[in-house]
């Protein structure tokens, strides 16, 4: 059994980060949990619960959005939006690594925009962002505030329906984002997986493109990727990846 405690791996983690010049991280829901955004896919998570007469998981599908816009937006506004959430130490740590020229990309499965709020510039959002919303008719963009303040289904000034620029179940991913993630991984010299079990497509496939050697996992619980990782830390990411620990 690998020793996955923070205490035992702290030193190795610090050394790996100190040596690296082109760090790429892949983040998932776990990094935003300390910011108060729940991990929907966890065992007790929202996806497996019911919302009115529908299953939550079904409600964030493209098909559901097309057929039941009113119910989609009721659910989306109540359960998927956290407009007051603030970035935590781990988000800030990654932004500081980028600022110091050590990190080349944050690939994220999150749609909360907290990496950008922390100051990260190169963020590849695999599943889109709640901060971008567009009119399905004229393509005009709207911010999160507009969605939060809208009544029912948000409408454009042209009368069209506004859709969040998030990838719903049944929708394809943005090819440009995927390609940028692949390129960043190919050139990386350190890969850190943070707050994700890598169970969700396409993250699980992306990791194969990593061209460097050292792999690190920081996640609350064990992941299928642990066996391939050089360092595994099962602990709170905001505690492990705190700028203070690294003199940043
Ligand atoms: Zn419009």
PDB file of N, CA and C in Angstrom, residues 26 28 41 109 127 193 195-205 207 219 222-225:
ATOM      1  N   UNK A  26      -4.713  19.218 -14.000  1.00  0.00           N
ATOM      2  CA  UNK A  26      -6.081  18.889 -14.402  1.00  0.00           C
ATOM      3  C   UNK A  26      -6.917  18.950 -13.133  1.00  0.00           C
ATOM      4  N   UNK A  28     -10.713  19.088 -10.991  1.00  0.00           N
ATOM      5  CA  UNK A  28     -12.112  18.680 -11.005  1.00  0.00           C
ATOM      6  C   UNK A  28     -12.839  19.263  -9.806  1.00  0.00           C
ATOM      7  N   UNK A  41     -20.924  14.815  -8.400  1.00  0.00           N
ATOM      8  CA  UNK A  41     -20.783  13.424  -8.804  1.00  0.00           C
ATOM      9  C   UNK A  41     -20.416  12.488  -7.652  1.00  0.00           C
ATOM     10  N   UNK A 109     -12.316  20.589 -15.390  1.00  0.00           N
ATOM     11  CA  UNK A 109     -13.641  20.040 -15.675  1.00  0.00           C
ATOM     12  C   UNK A 109     -14.709  20.943 -15.049  1.00  0.00           C
ATOM     13  N   UNK A 127     -15.570  21.665 -19.896  1.00  0.00           N
ATOM     14  CA  UNK A 127     -17.036  21.632 -19.845  1.00  0.00           C
ATOM     15  C   UNK A 127     -17.692  23.005 -19.915  1.00  0.00           C
ATOM     16  N   UNK A 193      -2.841  16.052 -11.008  1.00  0.00           N
ATOM     17  CA  UNK A 193      -4.288  15.841 -11.057  1.00  0.00           C
ATOM     18  C   UNK A 193      -4.845  16.263  -9.707  1.00  0.00           C
ATOM     19  N   UNK A 195      -8.258  17.021  -7.333  1.00  0.00           N
ATOM     20  CA  UNK A 195      -9.690  17.038  -7.020  1.00  0.00           C
ATOM     21  C   UNK A 195     -10.580  16.384  -8.065  1.00  0.00           C
ATOM     22  N   UNK A 196     -10.086  15.337  -8.695  1.00  0.00           N
ATOM     23  CA  UNK A 196     -10.942  14.599  -9.632  1.00  0.00           C
ATOM     24  C   UNK A 196     -10.562  13.126  -9.599  1.00  0.00           C
ATOM     25  N   UNK A 197     -11.553  12.277  -9.764  1.00  0.00           N
ATOM     26  CA  UNK A 197     -11.294  10.843  -9.756  1.00  0.00           C
ATOM     27  C   UNK A 197     -10.978  10.362 -11.168  1.00  0.00           C
ATOM     28  N   UNK A 198     -11.005  11.285 -12.131  1.00  0.00           N
ATOM     29  CA  UNK A 198     -10.712  10.965 -13.531  1.00  0.00           C
ATOM     30  C   UNK A 198     -11.697   9.955 -14.115  1.00  0.00           C
ATOM     31  N   UNK A 199     -12.866   9.899 -13.531  1.00  0.00           N
ATOM     32  CA  UNK A 199     -13.861   8.929 -13.992  1.00  0.00           C
ATOM     33  C   UNK A 199     -14.630   9.463 -15.189  1.00  0.00           C
ATOM     34  N   UNK A 200     -14.564  10.767 -15.415  1.00  0.00           N
ATOM     35  CA  UNK A 200     -15.415  11.389 -16.421  1.00  0.00           C
ATOM     36  C   UNK A 200     -14.666  11.646 -17.721  1.00  0.00           C
ATOM     37  N   UNK A 201     -15.312  11.292 -18.801  1.00  0.00           N
ATOM     38  CA  UNK A 201     -14.784  11.600 -20.123  1.00  0.00           C
ATOM     39  C   UNK A 201     -14.750  13.118 -20.283  1.00  0.00           C
ATOM     40  N   UNK A 202     -13.733  13.739 -20.891  1.00  0.00           N
ATOM     41  CA  UNK A 202     -12.619  13.111 -21.572  1.00  0.00           C
ATOM     42  C   UNK A 202     -11.356  13.087 -20.732  1.00  0.00           C
ATOM     43  N   UNK A 203     -11.468  13.486 -19.477  1.00  0.00           N
ATOM     44  CA  UNK A 203     -10.276  13.605 -18.638  1.00  0.00           C
ATOM     45  C   UNK A 203      -9.489  12.307 -18.604  1.00  0.00           C
ATOM     46  N   UNK A 204     -10.185  11.214 -18.482  1.00  0.00           N
ATOM     47  CA  UNK A 204      -9.532   9.918 -18.373  1.00  0.00           C
ATOM     48  C   UNK A 204      -8.648   9.628 -19.587  1.00  0.00           C
ATOM     49  N   UNK A 205      -9.078  10.041 -20.774  1.00  0.00           N
ATOM     50  CA  UNK A 205      -8.301   9.806 -21.981  1.00  0.00           C
ATOM     51  C   UNK A 205      -7.182  10.818 -22.155  1.00  0.00           C
ATOM     52  N   UNK A 207      -5.113  12.118 -20.046  1.00  0.00           N
ATOM     53  CA  UNK A 207      -3.883  11.878 -19.288  1.00  0.00           C
ATOM     54  C   UNK A 207      -2.848  11.090 -20.099  1.00  0.00           C
ATOM     55  N   UNK A 219      -6.035  14.326  -4.159  1.00  0.00           N
ATOM     56  CA  UNK A 219      -7.482  14.109  -4.144  1.00  0.00           C
ATOM     57  C   UNK A 219      -7.881  13.560  -2.772  1.00  0.00           C
ATOM     58  N   UNK A 222      -9.021   7.868  -3.041  1.00  0.00           N
ATOM     59  CA  UNK A 222      -8.229   7.156  -4.049  1.00  0.00           C
ATOM     60  C   UNK A 222      -8.847   7.307  -5.444  1.00  0.00           C
ATOM     61  N   UNK A 223      -8.004   7.271  -6.491  1.00  0.00           N
ATOM     62  CA  UNK A 223      -8.487   7.350  -7.872  1.00  0.00           C
ATOM     63  C   UNK A 223      -7.858   6.213  -8.689  1.00  0.00           C
ATOM     64  N   UNK A 224      -8.453   5.886  -9.839  1.00  0.00           N
ATOM     65  CA  UNK A 224      -7.877   4.824 -10.680  1.00  0.00           C
ATOM     66  C   UNK A 224      -6.492   5.199 -11.201  1.00  0.00           C
ATOM     67  N   UNK A 225      -6.141   6.484 -11.168  1.00  0.00           N
ATOM     68  CA  UNK A 225      -4.865   6.960 -11.704  1.00  0.00           C
ATOM     69  C   UNK A 225      -3.732   6.809 -10.684  1.00  0.00           C
TER      70      UNK A 225
END
